[in-house]
Coordinates of C-alpha atoms and ligand atoms in Angstrom, one line a residue:
M253 CA 0.0 0.0 0.0
C254 CA 1.1 3.6 0.1
G255 CA 4.6 4.5 1.2
I256 CA 6.3 7.5 2.7
V257 CA 9.9 8.7 2.7
G258 CA 11.4 11.9 3.9
Y259 CA 15.0 13.2 4.0
A260 CA 16.7 16.2 5.7
G261 CA 20.5 16.5 5.6
P262 CA 23.5 17.7 3.7
R263 CA 23.0 15.6 0.5
R264 CA 20.9 16.3 -2.5
A265 CA 17.5 15.0 -1.5
V266 CA 16.3 13.8 -5.0
P267 CA 18.5 10.6 -5.3
V268 CA 17.8 9.7 -1.6
L269 CA 14.1 10.0 -2.0
L270 CA 13.9 8.2 -5.3
E271 CA 16.0 5.4 -4.0
G272 CA 13.7 5.2 -0.9
L273 CA 10.6 5.1 -3.1
K274 CA 12.2 2.4 -5.2
R275 CA 12.6 0.3 -2.1
L276 CA 9.0 0.9 -1.2
E277 CA 7.8 -0.3 -4.6
Y278 CA 7.1 -3.8 -3.3
R279 CA 4.3 -2.6 -1.1
G280 CA 2.2 -2.0 -4.3
Y281 CA 1.4 1.4 -5.8
D282 CA 0.0 3.1 -8.8
S283 CA 1.6 6.6 -8.8
A284 CA 4.4 8.4 -7.0
G285 CA 5.7 11.9 -6.3
I286 CA 8.2 14.0 -4.5
A287 CA 8.4 17.5 -3.1
I288 CA 11.9 19.0 -2.7
G289 CA 12.6 22.2 -0.7
D290 CA 15.1 24.7 -1.9
E291 CA 15.5 28.5 -1.2
G292 CA 12.0 29.3 -0.1
R293 CA 10.1 27.2 -2.6
L294 CA 9.0 23.6 -3.1
A295 CA 9.5 21.7 -6.4
V296 CA 6.8 19.0 -6.8
V297 CA 7.0 16.2 -9.4
K298 CA 4.3 13.5 -9.6
R299 CA 3.7 10.7 -12.1
V300 CA 1.3 7.9 -12.7
G301 CA 3.1 4.5 -13.0
K302 CA 6.4 3.2 -11.9
I303 CA 9.2 5.0 -10.0
A304 CA 11.2 4.9 -13.3
V305 CA 8.6 7.2 -14.9
L306 CA 8.9 9.6 -12.0
R307 CA 12.7 9.5 -12.1
N308 CA 12.7 10.4 -15.8
A309 CA 10.4 13.3 -15.1
V310 CA 12.5 14.9 -12.3
P311 CA 14.8 17.6 -13.7
K312 CA 18.4 16.4 -13.7
E313 CA 20.4 18.1 -10.9
L314 CA 17.3 19.4 -9.1
P315 CA 18.8 21.1 -6.1
G316 CA 17.4 20.9 -2.5
S317 CA 18.6 19.0 0.5
W318 CA 15.2 18.1 2.2
G319 CA 12.0 16.8 1.0
I320 CA 9.3 14.1 1.1
G321 CA 8.2 11.4 -1.3
H322 CA 5.2 9.0 -1.7
T323 CA 4.0 5.9 -3.5
R324 CA 0.2 5.9 -3.7
W325 CA -2.2 3.0 -3.9
A326 CA -5.5 4.6 -4.9
T327 CA -8.4 4.6 -2.4
H328 CA -10.2 7.9 -2.8
G329 CA -10.1 9.1 -6.4
G330 CA -8.7 7.5 -9.5
V331 CA -5.1 6.8 -10.5
T332 CA -4.2 10.3 -11.8
E333 CA -1.3 12.7 -11.5
A334 CA -3.6 15.2 -9.7
N335 CA -4.5 12.5 -7.1
A336 CA -0.9 11.5 -6.6
H337 CA 1.0 12.8 -3.5
P338 CA 2.5 15.2 -2.3
H339 CA -0.5 17.4 -2.1
L340 CA -0.1 21.2 -1.7
D341 CA -2.0 24.0 -0.1
S342 CA -3.3 26.9 -2.3
S343 CA 0.0 28.9 -1.9
G344 CA 2.1 25.9 -2.8
K345 CA 4.2 26.3 0.3
V346 CA 2.9 23.4 2.3
A347 CA 3.3 19.9 1.0
V348 CA 1.9 16.7 2.6
V349 CA 2.2 13.0 1.9
H350 CA -0.4 10.8 3.6
N351 CA -0.9 7.1 4.2
G352 CA -4.3 6.0 5.6
I353 CA -7.8 7.3 5.2
I354 CA -9.3 10.5 6.5
E355 CA -12.9 9.5 7.3
N356 CA -14.4 12.9 7.8
Y357 CA -12.7 14.5 4.7
R358 CA -16.1 15.3 3.1
A359 CA -17.1 17.5 6.0
L360 CA -13.6 19.1 6.1
R361 CA -13.6 19.7 2.4
N362 CA -17.0 21.4 2.6
M363 CA -15.8 23.6 5.4
L364 CA -12.6 24.6 3.6
E365 CA -14.4 25.2 0.3
R366 CA -16.8 27.5 2.1
E367 CA -13.8 29.4 3.3
G368 CA -12.7 29.8 -0.4
V369 CA -10.2 27.0 -0.7
C370 CA -10.0 25.4 -4.2
F371 CA -9.1 21.7 -4.3
A372 CA -6.9 20.2 -7.0
S373 CA -7.6 16.5 -6.4
E374 CA -10.4 14.1 -5.5
T375 CA -8.5 12.7 -2.5
D376 CA -9.2 12.7 1.2
S377 CA -5.6 13.5 1.8
E378 CA -5.7 17.0 0.3
V379 CA -7.6 18.4 3.2
I380 CA -4.4 18.1 5.3
P381 CA -2.2 20.7 3.5
H382 CA -5.1 23.1 3.4
L383 CA -5.8 22.7 7.1
V384 CA -2.1 23.1 7.9
A385 CA -2.0 26.3 5.9
R386 CA -5.1 27.6 7.7
Y387 CA -3.2 27.4 11.0
Y388 CA 0.3 28.3 9.8
E389 CA 1.7 31.3 11.7
G390 CA 5.4 30.7 11.3
D391 CA 5.6 27.3 13.1
L392 CA 4.9 24.2 11.0
E393 CA 4.9 21.8 14.0
Q394 CA 2.2 23.8 15.7
A395 CA 0.2 24.2 12.5
V396 CA 0.3 20.4 11.9
K397 CA -0.9 19.8 15.5
A398 CA -3.8 22.2 15.0
A399 CA -4.7 20.5 11.8
L400 CA -4.5 17.0 13.4
S401 CA -7.2 18.0 15.9
H402 CA -9.7 18.0 13.0
L403 CA -8.8 14.7 11.5
E404 CA -10.8 11.5 12.0
G405 CA -9.5 8.3 10.6
T406 CA -6.0 6.9 10.1
Y407 CA -2.8 8.6 9.0
G408 CA 0.9 8.5 8.8
I409 CA 1.9 11.9 7.4
A410 CA 5.0 13.9 6.5
V411 CA 4.7 17.6 6.1
V412 CA 7.1 20.3 4.8
H413 CA 6.9 24.1 4.5
A414 CA 8.9 26.0 1.9
D415 CA 9.8 28.6 4.6
E416 CA 11.2 26.1 7.1
P417 CA 14.3 24.6 5.4
G418 CA 15.4 21.2 6.5
R419 CA 12.3 20.6 8.7
I420 CA 9.9 17.7 8.3
I421 CA 7.0 17.1 10.6
G422 CA 5.6 13.6 10.9
A423 CA 2.6 12.3 12.7
R424 CA 1.1 8.9 13.2
N425 CA -2.4 7.5 13.9
G426 CA -2.9 3.9 12.7
S427 CA -0.5 4.0 9.9
P428 CA 3.2 3.3 10.5
L429 CA 6.0 5.9 10.6
V430 CA 9.6 5.4 11.5
V431 CA 12.3 7.9 12.1
G432 CA 15.8 7.1 10.8
V433 CA 18.7 8.6 12.7
G434 CA 21.8 9.3 10.6
S435 CA 24.9 11.2 11.3
G436 CA 24.1 14.8 10.5
E437 CA 21.1 13.7 8.5
M438 CA 17.6 12.3 9.3
F439 CA 15.1 10.2 7.6
L440 CA 11.4 9.5 7.9
A441 CA 9.6 6.6 6.3
S442 CA 6.6 4.3 6.6
D443 CA 8.8 1.3 6.4
V444 CA 12.5 0.8 7.4
T445 CA 13.3 -0.7 4.0
A446 CA 13.2 2.8 2.6
M447 CA 16.2 4.0 4.7
I448 CA 18.1 0.9 5.6
A449 CA 20.8 1.7 3.0
H450 CA 21.6 4.8 5.1
T451 CA 21.0 4.0 8.7
K452 CA 20.1 1.1 11.0
Q453 CA 19.2 3.4 13.9
V454 CA 15.4 3.8 14.0
V455 CA 12.7 5.2 16.2
Y456 CA 9.2 3.7 15.8
L457 CA 6.5 6.2 16.4
S458 CA 3.3 5.2 18.2
D459 CA -0.2 6.4 17.5
G460 CA -0.8 9.9 18.7
E461 CA 2.8 11.0 18.4
V462 CA 4.3 13.8 16.3
V463 CA 7.9 14.1 15.3
A464 CA 9.8 17.1 14.1
I465 CA 13.1 16.3 12.4
D466 CA 15.9 18.4 10.9
P467 CA 19.5 17.4 10.0
S468 CA 20.6 17.8 13.6
G469 CA 18.1 15.4 15.2
F470 CA 14.5 14.8 16.2
R471 CA 12.0 15.7 18.8
T472 CA 8.8 13.7 19.7
T473 CA 5.7 15.0 21.4
D474 CA 2.1 14.0 21.6
R475 CA -0.6 16.0 19.8
D476 CA -0.9 18.3 22.9
D477 CA 2.7 19.2 22.7
R478 CA 3.9 17.1 25.7
P479 CA 7.4 15.7 25.1
V480 CA 7.5 11.9 24.6
A481 CA 10.8 10.1 25.2
K482 CA 11.6 7.5 22.6
K483 CA 14.2 4.8 22.4
V484 CA 16.5 4.4 19.4
D485 CA 16.3 0.7 18.1
E486 CA 18.8 -1.0 15.8
V487 CA 17.4 -2.8 12.8
A488 CA 18.7 -6.4 13.0
W489 CA 18.9 -7.2 9.3
E490 CA 21.3 -6.2 6.5
L491 CA 20.8 -4.3 3.2
G492 CA 21.5 -7.6 1.4
S493 CA 18.3 -9.1 2.7
I494 CA 16.3 -6.7 0.7
E495 CA 18.2 -7.2 -2.6
K496 CA 17.5 -9.8 -5.2
G497 CA 21.0 -11.1 -5.5
D498 CA 21.2 -13.6 -8.4
F499 CA 17.4 -14.4 -8.4
A500 CA 15.1 -13.1 -11.2
C501 CA 12.6 -11.8 -8.6
Y502 CA 12.0 -11.6 -4.9
M503 CA 9.4 -14.3 -4.8
E504 CA 11.9 -16.8 -6.2
K505 CA 14.6 -15.7 -3.8
E506 CA 12.2 -15.9 -0.8
I507 CA 11.0 -19.4 -1.8
F508 CA 14.6 -20.6 -1.9
E509 CA 15.4 -18.8 1.4
Q510 CA 13.0 -21.0 3.4
P511 CA 15.6 -23.5 4.8
E512 CA 17.3 -20.6 6.4
S513 CA 14.2 -18.6 7.4
V514 CA 12.6 -21.5 9.1
A515 CA 15.9 -22.3 10.8
R516 CA 15.9 -18.7 12.1
A517 CA 12.3 -19.0 13.3
L518 CA 13.3 -22.1 15.3
G519 CA 16.7 -20.8 16.4
G520 CA 17.3 -21.2 20.1
R521 CA 13.7 -22.1 20.8
L522 CA 14.0 -25.9 21.1
E523 CA 15.0 -27.1 24.5
S524 CA 16.2 -30.6 23.9
A525 CA 16.9 -31.6 27.5
E526 CA 13.2 -31.0 28.4
A527 CA 11.9 -31.9 25.0
T528 CA 9.9 -28.7 24.8
A529 CA 10.0 -25.2 23.4
K530 CA 11.1 -21.9 24.9
L531 CA 9.2 -18.8 23.8
G532 CA 10.3 -15.8 25.8
G533 CA 8.0 -13.2 24.4
L534 CA 4.6 -14.8 25.3
N535 CA 4.5 -12.9 28.6
L536 CA 2.5 -15.7 30.2
D537 CA 3.8 -17.9 33.0
R538 CA 3.3 -21.7 33.1
R539 CA 0.2 -21.4 35.3
Q540 CA -1.5 -19.0 32.9
L541 CA -0.6 -21.3 29.9
R542 CA -2.0 -24.3 31.7
Q543 CA -5.3 -22.5 32.2
V544 CA -5.8 -21.9 28.5
G545 CA -9.0 -23.7 27.6
R546 CA -9.2 -22.7 23.9
V547 CA -7.0 -21.1 21.3
R548 CA -8.4 -18.8 18.6
V549 CA -6.5 -17.5 15.7
I550 CA -7.3 -14.4 13.7
A551 CA -5.6 -13.5 10.4
A552 CA -6.0 -12.8 6.7
G553 CA -4.9 -14.5 3.6
T554 CA -1.8 -16.6 3.8
S555 CA -1.4 -15.9 7.5
W556 CA -4.9 -17.3 8.0
H557 CA -3.9 -20.5 6.3
A558 CA -0.9 -20.8 8.7
G559 CA -3.5 -20.3 11.5
L560 CA -5.6 -23.1 10.1
V561 CA -2.7 -25.5 10.2
G562 CA -1.7 -24.3 13.7
A563 CA -5.3 -24.7 15.0
Q564 CA -5.5 -28.3 13.8
L565 CA -2.1 -29.2 15.2
L566 CA -2.8 -27.6 18.6
E567 CA -6.1 -29.5 18.8
S568 CA -4.7 -32.9 17.8
M569 CA -1.4 -32.7 19.8
A570 CA -2.0 -30.4 22.7
R571 CA -5.7 -31.4 23.0
I572 CA -6.8 -27.8 23.2
P573 CA -9.9 -26.8 21.2
A574 CA -8.6 -24.4 18.6
S575 CA -9.9 -22.6 15.5
A576 CA -8.8 -20.0 13.0
E577 CA -11.0 -17.3 11.6
L578 CA -10.7 -14.5 9.1
A579 CA -10.1 -11.3 11.0
S580 CA -12.3 -9.2 8.7
E581 CA -15.3 -11.4 9.5
L582 CA -14.7 -11.7 13.3
R583 CA -14.5 -8.0 13.9
Y584 CA -18.0 -7.3 12.9
R585 CA -19.9 -10.2 14.3
N586 CA -19.5 -9.3 18.0
P587 CA -17.6 -12.4 19.0
V588 CA -17.9 -14.0 22.4
V589 CA -14.5 -13.6 24.1
E590 CA -14.4 -16.4 26.6
K591 CA -12.3 -15.9 29.7
D592 CA -10.1 -18.9 29.2
S593 CA -9.4 -18.3 25.4
L594 CA -6.0 -17.4 24.2
W595 CA -6.0 -15.5 20.9
F596 CA -3.3 -15.2 18.3
A597 CA -3.2 -12.4 15.7
V598 CA -1.0 -13.7 12.8
S599 CA 0.4 -11.2 10.4
Q600 CA 3.6 -11.0 8.4
S601 CA 3.5 -7.2 8.1
G602 CA 2.0 -6.6 11.5
E603 CA 0.0 -3.8 9.9
T604 CA -3.0 -5.5 8.3
A605 CA -5.9 -3.3 9.2
D606 CA -8.4 -6.2 9.4
T607 CA -6.3 -8.1 11.8
L608 CA -5.3 -5.1 13.8
Y609 CA -8.9 -3.9 14.3
A610 CA -10.0 -7.4 15.2
L611 CA -7.2 -7.6 17.8
R612 CA -8.4 -4.3 19.4
E613 CA -11.9 -5.6 19.5
I614 CA -10.9 -8.7 21.3
Q615 CA -8.7 -6.8 23.7
R616 CA -11.5 -4.4 24.4
K617 CA -13.6 -7.3 25.5
G618 CA -10.9 -8.5 27.8
G619 CA -9.2 -11.1 25.7
T620 CA -5.5 -11.8 25.7
V621 CA -4.0 -11.6 22.2
L622 CA -0.5 -12.8 21.2
G623 CA 1.0 -11.7 18.0
I624 CA 2.8 -13.9 15.5
C625 CA 4.5 -11.2 13.3
N626 CA 7.5 -10.9 11.1
V627 CA 8.1 -7.1 11.1
V628 CA 9.7 -6.0 14.3
G629 CA 8.1 -3.0 15.8
S630 CA 5.0 -3.3 13.7
T631 CA 1.7 -2.2 15.1
I632 CA 0.3 -5.7 15.8
A633 CA 3.5 -6.7 17.4
R634 CA 3.4 -3.7 19.7
E635 CA -0.3 -3.8 20.5
S636 CA -0.5 -7.5 21.2
D637 CA 0.0 -8.7 24.8
G638 CA 3.0 -10.7 23.9
G639 CA 4.0 -13.0 21.0
I640 CA 6.4 -14.7 18.8
Y641 CA 8.5 -13.0 16.1
V642 CA 9.1 -15.3 13.2
H643 CA 12.3 -13.7 12.0
S644 CA 11.8 -14.5 8.3
G645 CA 13.8 -11.4 7.4
P646 CA 12.1 -8.8 5.1
E647 CA 9.6 -10.3 2.7
I648 CA 9.5 -8.1 -0.3
A649 CA 7.4 -10.1 -2.9
V650 CA 3.7 -9.4 -2.5
A651 CA 2.9 -13.1 -2.5
S652 CA 3.9 -14.4 0.9
T653 CA 6.1 -17.5 1.0
K654 CA 8.9 -17.6 3.6
A655 CA 6.7 -15.8 6.1
F656 CA 4.2 -18.6 5.8
T657 CA 6.6 -21.4 6.7
S658 CA 8.0 -19.4 9.5
Q659 CA 4.5 -18.7 10.9
L660 CA 4.0 -22.5 10.8
A661 CA 7.3 -22.9 12.7
A662 CA 5.9 -20.5 15.4
F663 CA 2.7 -22.6 15.7
Y664 CA 4.7 -25.9 15.9
L665 CA 6.9 -24.5 18.7
F666 CA 3.9 -23.2 20.6
T667 CA 2.1 -26.6 20.2
L668 CA 5.1 -28.4 21.5
L669 CA 5.2 -26.1 24.5
M670 CA 1.5 -26.5 25.3
A671 CA 1.4 -30.3 24.6
R672 CA 4.4 -30.9 27.0
M673 CA 2.4 -29.1 29.7
R674 CA -0.5 -31.4 29.1
D675 CA -0.3 -35.0 28.0
L676 CA 2.7 -35.3 25.7
S677 CA 5.4 -37.5 27.1
H678 CA 9.1 -36.6 27.2
A679 CA 9.8 -39.3 24.5
E680 CA 7.0 -38.0 22.2
G681 CA 8.2 -34.5 22.8
A682 CA 11.7 -35.4 21.9
H683 CA 10.6 -37.1 18.7
F684 CA 8.5 -34.1 17.7
S685 CA 11.3 -31.7 18.6
A686 CA 13.9 -33.6 16.5
A687 CA 11.5 -33.7 13.6
L688 CA 10.9 -30.0 13.9
A689 CA 14.6 -29.3 14.0
G690 CA 15.0 -31.4 10.8
V691 CA 12.4 -29.3 8.9
P692 CA 14.9 -26.8 7.3
G693 CA 16.8 -29.7 5.8
K694 CA 13.7 -31.3 4.5
I695 CA 12.6 -28.0 2.8
A696 CA 16.1 -27.8 1.2
E697 CA 15.6 -31.4 -0.2
T698 CA 12.1 -30.4 -1.4
L699 CA 13.5 -27.5 -3.3
R700 CA 15.2 -29.9 -5.6
C701 CA 11.8 -30.3 -7.4
R702 CA 12.4 -27.0 -9.0
D703 CA 13.0 -28.2 -12.6
L704 CA 10.3 -30.7 -12.5
V705 CA 7.8 -28.1 -11.2
Q706 CA 8.9 -25.7 -13.9
A707 CA 8.2 -28.3 -16.6
L708 CA 4.7 -28.9 -15.1
A709 CA 4.1 -25.2 -15.1
K710 CA 4.9 -25.0 -18.8
K711 CA 2.6 -27.9 -19.5
Y712 CA -0.4 -26.4 -17.6
A713 CA 0.2 -22.7 -17.7
R714 CA -2.6 -22.1 -20.3
S715 CA -5.3 -23.7 -18.1
E716 CA -7.8 -21.1 -16.9
N717 CA -9.1 -23.0 -13.9
F718 CA -7.4 -25.1 -11.3
L719 CA -8.5 -27.1 -8.3
F720 CA -6.2 -27.7 -5.3
L721 CA -7.3 -30.5 -3.0
G722 CA -6.2 -31.9 0.3
R723 CA -7.5 -33.4 3.6
G724 CA -6.6 -32.7 7.2
L725 CA -3.4 -30.6 7.5
M726 CA -3.3 -30.5 3.7
Y727 CA -6.6 -28.6 3.4
P728 CA -5.1 -25.3 4.4
I729 CA -2.1 -26.1 2.1
A730 CA -4.6 -26.6 -0.8
L731 CA -6.1 -23.2 0.1
E732 CA -2.6 -21.7 0.1
G733 CA -1.6 -23.2 -3.2
A734 CA -4.8 -21.8 -4.8
L735 CA -4.2 -18.4 -3.3
K736 CA -0.6 -18.3 -4.5
L737 CA -1.6 -19.3 -8.0
K738 CA -4.4 -16.8 -8.4
E739 CA -2.5 -13.9 -6.9
I740 CA 0.4 -14.0 -9.3
S741 CA -0.8 -15.8 -12.4
Y742 CA -4.5 -14.4 -12.3
A743 CA -5.7 -18.0 -13.2
H744 CA -8.8 -19.0 -11.4
A745 CA -7.9 -21.5 -8.6
E746 CA -10.0 -23.0 -5.9
G747 CA -8.7 -24.7 -2.8
C748 CA -11.1 -27.4 -1.5
A749 CA -11.2 -30.0 1.2
A750 CA -10.8 -33.2 -0.9
G751 CA -13.7 -34.8 0.9
E752 CA -16.0 -31.9 -0.1
I753 CA -15.6 -32.2 -3.9
K754 CA -18.5 -34.5 -4.3
H755 CA -20.7 -31.9 -2.6
G756 CA -20.2 -29.4 -5.5
P757 CA -16.8 -28.7 -6.8
I758 CA -16.6 -31.9 -8.8
A759 CA -19.0 -30.3 -11.3
L760 CA -16.0 -28.3 -12.4
V761 CA -13.9 -31.3 -13.3
A762 CA -13.2 -31.5 -17.1
P763 CA -10.2 -32.4 -19.2
E764 CA -9.1 -28.7 -19.3
V765 CA -9.2 -28.3 -15.5
P766 CA -6.1 -29.6 -13.7
S767 CA -6.6 -30.8 -10.1
I768 CA -3.6 -30.6 -7.8
F769 CA -3.7 -33.1 -5.0
L770 CA -1.7 -33.1 -1.8
V771 CA -1.1 -36.7 -0.8
P772 CA 1.0 -37.3 2.3
D773 CA 1.4 -40.8 3.7
D774 CA -0.8 -40.0 6.7
E775 CA -4.0 -41.8 7.9
L776 CA -6.1 -40.0 5.3
R777 CA -4.0 -41.2 2.3
E778 CA -6.5 -43.9 1.2
K779 CA -9.4 -41.4 1.3
T780 CA -7.4 -38.9 -0.7
I781 CA -6.5 -41.6 -3.3
S782 CA -10.2 -42.3 -3.6
N783 CA -10.9 -38.6 -4.3
M784 CA -8.1 -38.6 -6.9
R785 CA -9.7 -41.6 -8.6
E786 CA -13.1 -39.8 -8.7
I787 CA -11.5 -36.9 -10.6
K788 CA -9.6 -39.3 -13.0
A789 CA -12.8 -41.2 -13.7
R790 CA -14.4 -37.9 -14.9
G791 CA -11.5 -37.1 -17.3
G792 CA -9.8 -34.5 -15.1
P793 CA -6.0 -34.3 -15.2
V794 CA -4.4 -34.9 -11.8
I795 CA -1.1 -33.6 -10.5
A796 CA -0.1 -35.3 -7.2
V797 CA 2.3 -33.8 -4.7
G798 CA 3.2 -36.9 -2.8
V799 CA 5.9 -38.8 -0.9
E800 CA 8.9 -40.1 -2.6
G801 CA 8.5 -43.8 -3.5
D802 CA 4.7 -43.7 -3.4
A803 CA 4.3 -45.8 -6.6
E804 CA 0.5 -46.1 -6.2
V805 CA -0.1 -42.4 -6.1
A806 CA 2.4 -41.8 -8.9
A807 CA 0.6 -44.4 -11.1
I808 CA -2.8 -42.8 -10.6
A809 CA -1.7 -39.2 -11.2
D810 CA -0.8 -37.8 -14.7
D811 CA 2.1 -36.0 -13.0
F812 CA 3.8 -36.7 -9.7
V813 CA 6.0 -34.4 -7.6
P814 CA 7.8 -36.4 -4.9
T815 CA 8.7 -34.7 -1.6
P816 CA 10.9 -36.2 1.1
R817 CA 9.3 -38.7 3.5
M818 CA 8.8 -37.4 7.0
D819 CA 6.7 -37.5 10.1
P820 CA 3.2 -36.7 8.6
R821 CA 2.6 -33.9 11.0
F822 CA 5.3 -31.9 9.2
Y823 CA 4.2 -32.1 5.6
P824 CA 2.7 -28.6 5.6
F825 CA 6.3 -27.2 5.6
T826 CA 7.4 -29.2 2.6
M827 CA 4.3 -29.8 0.5
V828 CA 3.6 -26.1 0.2
V829 CA 6.9 -25.6 -1.5
P830 CA 6.0 -27.3 -4.9
L831 CA 2.8 -25.2 -4.9
Q832 CA 4.7 -22.0 -4.3
L833 CA 7.1 -22.9 -7.2
F834 CA 4.2 -23.9 -9.4
A835 CA 2.5 -20.5 -8.9
Y836 CA 5.8 -18.8 -9.6
F837 CA 6.6 -20.7 -12.8
V838 CA 3.1 -20.4 -14.2
A839 CA 3.2 -16.7 -13.6
L840 CA 6.7 -16.6 -15.2
E841 CA 5.4 -18.5 -18.2
L842 CA 2.5 -16.0 -18.6
G843 CA 4.8 -13.0 -18.3
R844 CA 3.2 -11.7 -15.1
D845 CA 4.6 -9.0 -12.8
I846 CA 5.5 -11.6 -10.2
D847 CA 6.6 -9.4 -7.3
Q848 CA 3.9 -6.8 -7.7
P849 CA 0.8 -8.5 -9.0
R850 CA -2.0 -6.3 -10.3
N851 CA -4.3 -4.7 -7.7
L852 CA -2.4 -6.2 -4.7
A853 CA -0.4 -4.5 -2.0
K854 CA 2.1 -6.0 0.4
S855 CA 0.7 -4.5 3.6
V856 CA -3.0 -4.0 3.5
T857 CA -3.6 -1.1 5.8
V858 CA -7.2 -0.3 4.8
E859 CA -10.2 -2.4 5.6
Ligands
F6R185 C1 -0.8 -13.8 0.1 C2 -0.7 -12.6 0.9 C3 -1.9 -12.0 1.6 C4 -1.4 -11.8 3.0 C5 -2.6 -11.1 3.8 C6 -2.2 -10.9 5.2 O1 0.3 -14.2 -0.5 O2 0.4 -12.0 0.9 O3 -2.9 -12.9 1.5 O4 -1.1 -13.0 3.6 O5 -2.8 -9.8 3.2 O6 -1.1 -10.1 5.4 P1 -0.3 -10.1 6.7 O7 0.3 -11.4 7.0 O8 0.8 -9.1 6.5 O9 -1.2 -9.7 7.8

């Protein structure tokens, strides 16, 4: 979704801002712009399309050592240059970039229009520079604070004034904003990736906070001007982790990183002597954990699929009733928040509005919510009552891959911890723990199917409809396979519980509709094989992702992708990998924009 970057320092601001915007591209956007301050005026350049288009439009050697930039993902008003940010006040002296949605913008616009203000765009955001100008009396920070008192909704903003060289005012309410502390220079961004090339020292703003930066430093206050002390954090990852290296795109890189990212998620968290897991961030003691009567997971998209696996595993192994629900649905149905329920909000970005608002709703009703997040310092990570960071490293491709397997790792660790406090014996715990420790190696073995999956993708890439089928732990994996394929190839794909096909989806079966079956050697194998035969009997082509050496499944299927044999509880980690690769290679075959698929954004901060 939208991205913000700001710079104040001794360098020319244009290259710093354009590079920052380039690094924010992965979030998804449709237009971009910058405002650069120099000698009492602001130069604003905006373009529809990619950053490269903006870069070409910016005059070579444009001077100015402070400014702000933005990538826009349209919500209010079409994808036009006028609607792109930065937005200006009528004098052209105040420029604002804004992430989020101003809910009362209609009323504010009417008020400002009655006062004679002419608007240049259809956006909600444009009310902000006009409000700032309305209150400006030589102090931008105070004018921004006065303007904020009118705003209802969510915002992360960066504001500059032509007459205040080197100053940028930022404010946050529901949309992330991070300050980057350099040496004699300062940065402001919605996401640390925009400034990691320059500094690893960052300050995460909280809702209700305002920051004023200039090249010498920063000052944080609340909206009523009371000082707020902030801690400077160090970003734990390196610039290399947000570069593609030798891979054609980020998605491919991230799929192949999974042996390391899952190893990181598990790192130091398995306690072999006690055959259990150690999860320091839960903020719950043993007694509180033992009192948990039910686990409920809320999430969206891929993170929800991880939650579905986690819930099944918890229920079967730790014998705790567990379920996973779409956050966007839960929030508005007035859920019962039982006293003994423990909730998990799962989110790679930690900023997904649906999940965040559901989390707040549960907390409001007295529930304890733990976060399973990747992005350190993200809103969900900070607002939850405790949690598990998955440490995947930055995930840049819009389609989530490595975060998914790391989220699974978090659930497997938590299940081990809970199961060992209940009925699981030391011997069973040790067996589970050893198998979990072996998962990164098994993913690495699975990745050897790359060429085979690429050949299958070439064979089936022109199909317009696909079915993904699995039972038990493989049902969420079927959902995930279908989601991956539709997101990046735009083919229609449905994930179904294999046992459900006879209740409807089997009507779709035809020679031109491939069915992709997940067939582990678990207790449901025979049932899944029967479902495969039902499809074959109706002329549907079948691709089976199965276990190496399973001659029966290989013989029934038209195509067979073997994966390494393992304890059946762990197949979600490996069997998802051929599906990720399949989606990737089909999209490659069709010439899609794999890392930034149409209409999608990496972090979905609107409902
Ligand atoms: C799928 C995908 C989305 C996200 C969903 C939740 O590849 O990326 O479905 O999983 O938008 O995002 P997070 O995990 O950031 O809350």
